[in-house]
Every structure is written in structure tokens, then in C-alpha cells.
Amino acid sequence: MGIFSKLMGDASGQSMNSSRSIKPLQAERGVIVYDAGLVDKLKDEHEQLLQAFVAIRRTGTEGHFARLPGMLEQFRLALLNHIALENVKFYVYLQNHPAMDEAAASFIAEVRKEMNGIARTVAKFVDTHLGNAPSYLTADLFLSELDRIGDVL
């Protein structure tokens, strides 16, 4: 069982160690509260982002370059919104929960840092290719850079 399963509970909602559960805390002003649907929402967003990435790759491969700027902008917006939600409602919640031990908090901080780096890389890639839209002349470069983005996703 992974760290998230141990902290969030198993599929039935039962924590593997009830004294260390990351289940709901009493809501306080300014405190991020447990959201039972958040993990499923984040998983759905991951799938949508993957589908968007595949569509961008296919569109570039097929040479439909005029479609790419809109697709790239939508992808960036979806990714940045996802990262914002993940940062605030997931990582901050976990890192500030009293059941979080030092090793798990350190791991969460590293994962969060990696996700933010991915978001910056994707935003830079999109900015580059919105400023210099892909064309038949730049298709190989665009697809090569897109493949590197896919590697980090």
C-alpha cells in the first residue's frame, strides 16, 4: 500500500491506522478541510490532461498547425488550474495535517516541488510555441520538444 493510501485510507474509506489518518479535521477558519471527492477529481483531471496532450501530439504529427495555438493555450490553462488545485487543496492539506510525520511531509514537499517544475516547463513550452507557432518548417523541433514534455508528464 502506498503512502497516500496509508494516509487517506483504503478504498472503503478506512484508514490503515486510525490514529494517523488524514481524514477530516474539524473545520477552522483559514484551514483547508478534507474533500472526499478531491482525489477522484484530480485523477479525472490527469486523464483529461493526458488526452489533451495526445490530441496535441496527433494534431502536430498530422500537420494541422493552425489548430495548435488554441489547443496549447487550453492545455496550459487546464494544467495550471490543476496544479493550483493540487497545491492548495491536496499538498497544503497533507503537509499541514497533524498526522503527517516528518518523512511523509518531506516526500510530499518533494512531489509538490516536482509538480510545480513540470507546470513551469509546460508553461514555458507553450509560451515559446505560441510566440513562434509551429509550422511545417518547425514541426520536427515542436514534436521533439513535445515528446520531452510528455516524458515529464
mmCIF file of C-alpha atoms in Angstrom:
data_model
loop_
_atom_site.group_PDB
_atom_site.id
_atom_site.type_symbol
_atom_site.label_atom_id
_atom_site.label_comp_id
_atom_site.label_asym_id
_atom_site.label_seq_id
_atom_site.Cartn_x
_atom_site.Cartn_y
_atom_site.Cartn_z
ATOM 1 C CA MET A 1 0.000 0.000 0.000
ATOM 2 C CA GLY A 2 1.370 3.428 -0.935
ATOM 3 C CA ILE A 3 1.895 6.443 1.286
ATOM 4 C CA PHE A 4 -1.248 8.181 0.038
ATOM 5 C CA SER A 5 -3.372 5.096 0.691
ATOM 6 C CA LYS A 6 -1.940 4.791 4.189
ATOM 7 C CA LEU A 7 -2.708 8.418 4.936
ATOM 8 C CA MET A 8 -6.028 8.808 3.141
ATOM 9 C CA GLY A 9 -7.432 5.335 3.893
ATOM 10 C CA ASP A 10 -8.225 2.296 1.811
ATOM 11 C CA ALA A 11 -10.923 2.016 -0.868
ATOM 12 C CA SER A 12 -13.605 1.565 1.802
ATOM 13 C CA GLY A 13 -12.578 4.856 3.414
ATOM 14 C CA GLN A 14 -10.955 3.152 6.396
ATOM 15 C CA SER A 15 -7.590 4.459 7.489
ATOM 16 C CA MET A 16 -4.972 1.759 7.818
ATOM 17 C CA ASN A 17 -4.005 3.264 11.176
ATOM 18 C CA SER A 18 -6.848 5.296 12.614
ATOM 19 C CA SER A 19 -4.595 7.343 14.896
ATOM 20 C CA ARG A 20 -2.585 8.524 11.869
ATOM 21 C CA SER A 21 -5.487 9.158 9.488
ATOM 22 C CA ILE A 22 -5.549 12.177 7.196
ATOM 23 C CA LYS A 23 -9.332 12.039 7.274
ATOM 24 C CA PRO A 24 -11.391 15.129 8.084
ATOM 25 C CA LEU A 25 -10.362 17.544 10.760
ATOM 26 C CA GLN A 26 -12.731 19.960 12.435
ATOM 27 C CA ALA A 27 -13.120 22.880 10.030
ATOM 28 C CA GLU A 28 -11.487 26.064 11.274
ATOM 29 C CA ARG A 29 -11.314 29.481 9.712
ATOM 30 C CA GLY A 30 -8.498 29.599 7.154
ATOM 31 C CA VAL A 31 -7.849 25.855 7.336
ATOM 32 C CA ILE A 32 -8.169 23.701 4.252
ATOM 33 C CA VAL A 33 -10.663 20.970 5.030
ATOM 34 C CA TYR A 34 -10.884 17.411 3.804
ATOM 35 C CA ASP A 35 -12.596 16.999 0.421
ATOM 36 C CA ALA A 36 -13.798 13.421 -0.095
ATOM 37 C CA GLY A 37 -14.049 13.881 -3.875
ATOM 38 C CA LEU A 38 -10.720 15.606 -4.407
ATOM 39 C CA VAL A 39 -8.578 12.586 -5.279
ATOM 40 C CA ASP A 40 -11.121 11.386 -7.844
ATOM 41 C CA LYS A 41 -11.328 14.909 -9.296
ATOM 42 C CA LEU A 42 -7.527 15.099 -9.572
ATOM 43 C CA LYS A 43 -7.412 11.660 -11.208
ATOM 44 C CA ASP A 44 -10.075 12.747 -13.721
ATOM 45 C CA GLU A 45 -8.078 15.892 -14.470
ATOM 46 C CA HIS A 46 -4.937 13.804 -15.008
ATOM 47 C CA GLU A 47 -6.811 11.726 -17.568
ATOM 48 C CA GLN A 48 -8.148 14.861 -19.300
ATOM 49 C CA LEU A 49 -4.662 16.375 -19.418
ATOM 50 C CA LEU A 50 -3.262 13.174 -20.895
ATOM 51 C CA GLN A 51 -5.995 13.138 -23.535
ATOM 52 C CA ALA A 52 -5.284 16.792 -24.388
ATOM 53 C CA PHE A 53 -1.570 16.041 -24.682
ATOM 54 C CA VAL A 54 -2.227 13.099 -27.004
ATOM 55 C CA ALA A 55 -4.541 15.277 -29.122
ATOM 56 C CA ILE A 56 -1.858 17.980 -29.397
ATOM 57 C CA ARG A 57 0.700 15.356 -30.413
ATOM 58 C CA ARG A 58 -1.633 13.885 -33.017
ATOM 59 C CA THR A 59 -2.550 17.328 -34.404
ATOM 60 C CA GLY A 60 1.123 18.255 -34.755
ATOM 61 C CA THR A 61 2.010 14.920 -36.326
ATOM 62 C CA GLU A 62 -0.824 15.282 -38.827
ATOM 63 C CA GLY A 63 0.367 18.792 -39.732
ATOM 64 C CA HIS A 64 -2.742 20.678 -38.581
ATOM 65 C CA PHE A 65 -0.624 23.525 -37.209
ATOM 66 C CA ALA A 66 -3.355 26.184 -37.316
ATOM 67 C CA ARG A 67 -5.222 24.248 -34.599
ATOM 68 C CA LEU A 68 -2.262 24.059 -32.237
ATOM 69 C CA PRO A 69 -2.243 27.537 -30.651
ATOM 70 C CA GLY A 70 -5.749 27.121 -29.233
ATOM 71 C CA MET A 71 -5.036 23.597 -28.105
ATOM 72 C CA LEU A 72 -1.782 24.627 -26.455
ATOM 73 C CA GLU A 73 -3.445 27.519 -24.626
ATOM 74 C CA GLN A 74 -6.251 25.264 -23.370
ATOM 75 C CA PHE A 75 -3.703 22.680 -22.247
ATOM 76 C CA ARG A 76 -1.670 25.249 -20.340
ATOM 77 C CA LEU A 77 -4.752 26.693 -18.663
ATOM 78 C CA ALA A 78 -6.036 23.240 -17.672
ATOM 79 C CA LEU A 79 -2.617 22.231 -16.322
ATOM 80 C CA LEU A 80 -2.110 25.434 -14.334
ATOM 81 C CA ASN A 81 -5.624 25.190 -12.860
ATOM 82 C CA HIS A 82 -4.953 21.566 -11.966
ATOM 83 C CA ILE A 83 -1.623 22.403 -10.327
ATOM 84 C CA ALA A 84 -3.222 25.230 -8.337
ATOM 85 C CA LEU A 85 -5.970 22.924 -7.059
ATOM 86 C CA GLU A 86 -3.480 20.175 -6.306
ATOM 87 C CA ASN A 87 -1.150 22.580 -4.493
ATOM 88 C CA VAL A 88 -3.768 24.172 -2.277
ATOM 89 C CA LYS A 89 -6.344 21.511 -1.614
ATOM 90 C CA PHE A 90 -4.101 18.451 -1.659
ATOM 91 C CA TYR A 91 -0.460 19.174 -0.838
ATOM 92 C CA VAL A 92 -1.070 22.006 1.632
ATOM 93 C CA TYR A 93 -3.781 19.977 3.324
ATOM 94 C CA LEU A 94 -1.489 16.972 3.690
ATOM 95 C CA GLN A 95 1.565 18.953 4.766
ATOM 96 C CA ASN A 96 -0.364 20.786 7.479
ATOM 97 C CA HIS A 97 -2.245 17.831 8.877
ATOM 98 C CA PRO A 98 -1.134 16.875 12.391
ATOM 99 C CA ALA A 99 -0.957 13.167 11.458
ATOM 100 C CA MET A 100 1.774 13.891 8.894
ATOM 101 C CA ASP A 101 5.170 12.711 10.087
ATOM 102 C CA GLU A 102 8.418 14.377 9.026
ATOM 103 C CA ALA A 103 9.383 11.777 6.413
ATOM 104 C CA ALA A 104 5.971 11.857 4.734
ATOM 105 C CA ALA A 105 5.880 15.675 4.829
ATOM 106 C CA SER A 106 9.317 15.770 3.200
ATOM 107 C CA PHE A 107 8.161 13.367 0.491
ATOM 108 C CA ILE A 108 5.028 15.461 -0.150
ATOM 109 C CA ALA A 109 7.172 18.614 -0.391
ATOM 110 C CA GLU A 110 9.412 16.943 -2.996
ATOM 111 C CA VAL A 111 6.457 15.747 -5.073
ATOM 112 C CA ARG A 112 4.906 19.214 -4.867
ATOM 113 C CA LYS A 113 8.168 20.811 -5.983
ATOM 114 C CA GLU A 114 8.386 18.396 -8.925
ATOM 115 C CA MET A 115 4.795 19.153 -9.996
ATOM 116 C CA ASN A 116 5.469 22.889 -9.880
ATOM 117 C CA GLY A 117 8.581 22.363 -12.009
ATOM 118 C CA ILE A 118 6.536 20.444 -14.564
ATOM 119 C CA ALA A 119 3.989 23.261 -14.679
ATOM 120 C CA ARG A 120 6.752 25.822 -15.288
ATOM 121 C CA THR A 121 8.279 23.659 -18.038
ATOM 122 C CA VAL A 122 4.935 23.238 -19.787
ATOM 123 C CA ALA A 123 4.110 26.950 -19.493
ATOM 124 C CA LYS A 124 7.496 27.857 -20.997
ATOM 125 C CA PHE A 125 6.995 25.350 -23.833
ATOM 126 C CA VAL A 126 3.531 26.746 -24.596
ATOM 127 C CA ASP A 127 4.747 30.354 -24.448
ATOM 128 C CA THR A 128 7.566 29.510 -26.839
ATOM 129 C CA HIS A 129 5.266 27.877 -29.346
ATOM 130 C CA LEU A 130 2.536 30.493 -29.068
ATOM 131 C CA GLY A 131 5.122 33.173 -29.800
ATOM 132 C CA ASN A 132 6.518 31.157 -32.693
ATOM 133 C CA ALA A 133 3.616 28.993 -33.860
ATOM 134 C CA PRO A 134 4.557 25.543 -35.145
ATOM 135 C CA SER A 135 4.655 25.120 -38.911
ATOM 136 C CA TYR A 136 5.933 22.588 -41.422
ATOM 137 C CA LEU A 137 9.355 24.211 -41.075
ATOM 138 C CA THR A 138 9.446 23.820 -37.302
ATOM 139 C CA ALA A 139 7.399 20.615 -36.951
ATOM 140 C CA ASP A 140 10.351 18.389 -36.042
ATOM 141 C CA LEU A 141 11.523 20.765 -33.317
ATOM 142 C CA PHE A 142 7.982 21.196 -31.957
ATOM 143 C CA LEU A 143 7.340 17.441 -31.843
ATOM 144 C CA SER A 144 10.736 16.746 -30.294
ATOM 145 C CA GLU A 145 10.125 19.301 -27.538
ATOM 146 C CA LEU A 146 6.583 17.997 -27.085
ATOM 147 C CA ASP A 147 7.976 14.489 -26.586
ATOM 148 C CA ARG A 148 10.259 15.825 -23.832
ATOM 149 C CA ILE A 149 7.204 17.389 -22.178
ATOM 150 C CA GLY A 150 5.489 14.018 -22.418
ATOM 151 C CA ASP A 151 8.436 12.399 -20.677
ATOM 152 C CA VAL A 152 7.964 14.595 -17.583
ATOM 153 C CA LEU A 153 4.209 14.278 -17.555
#
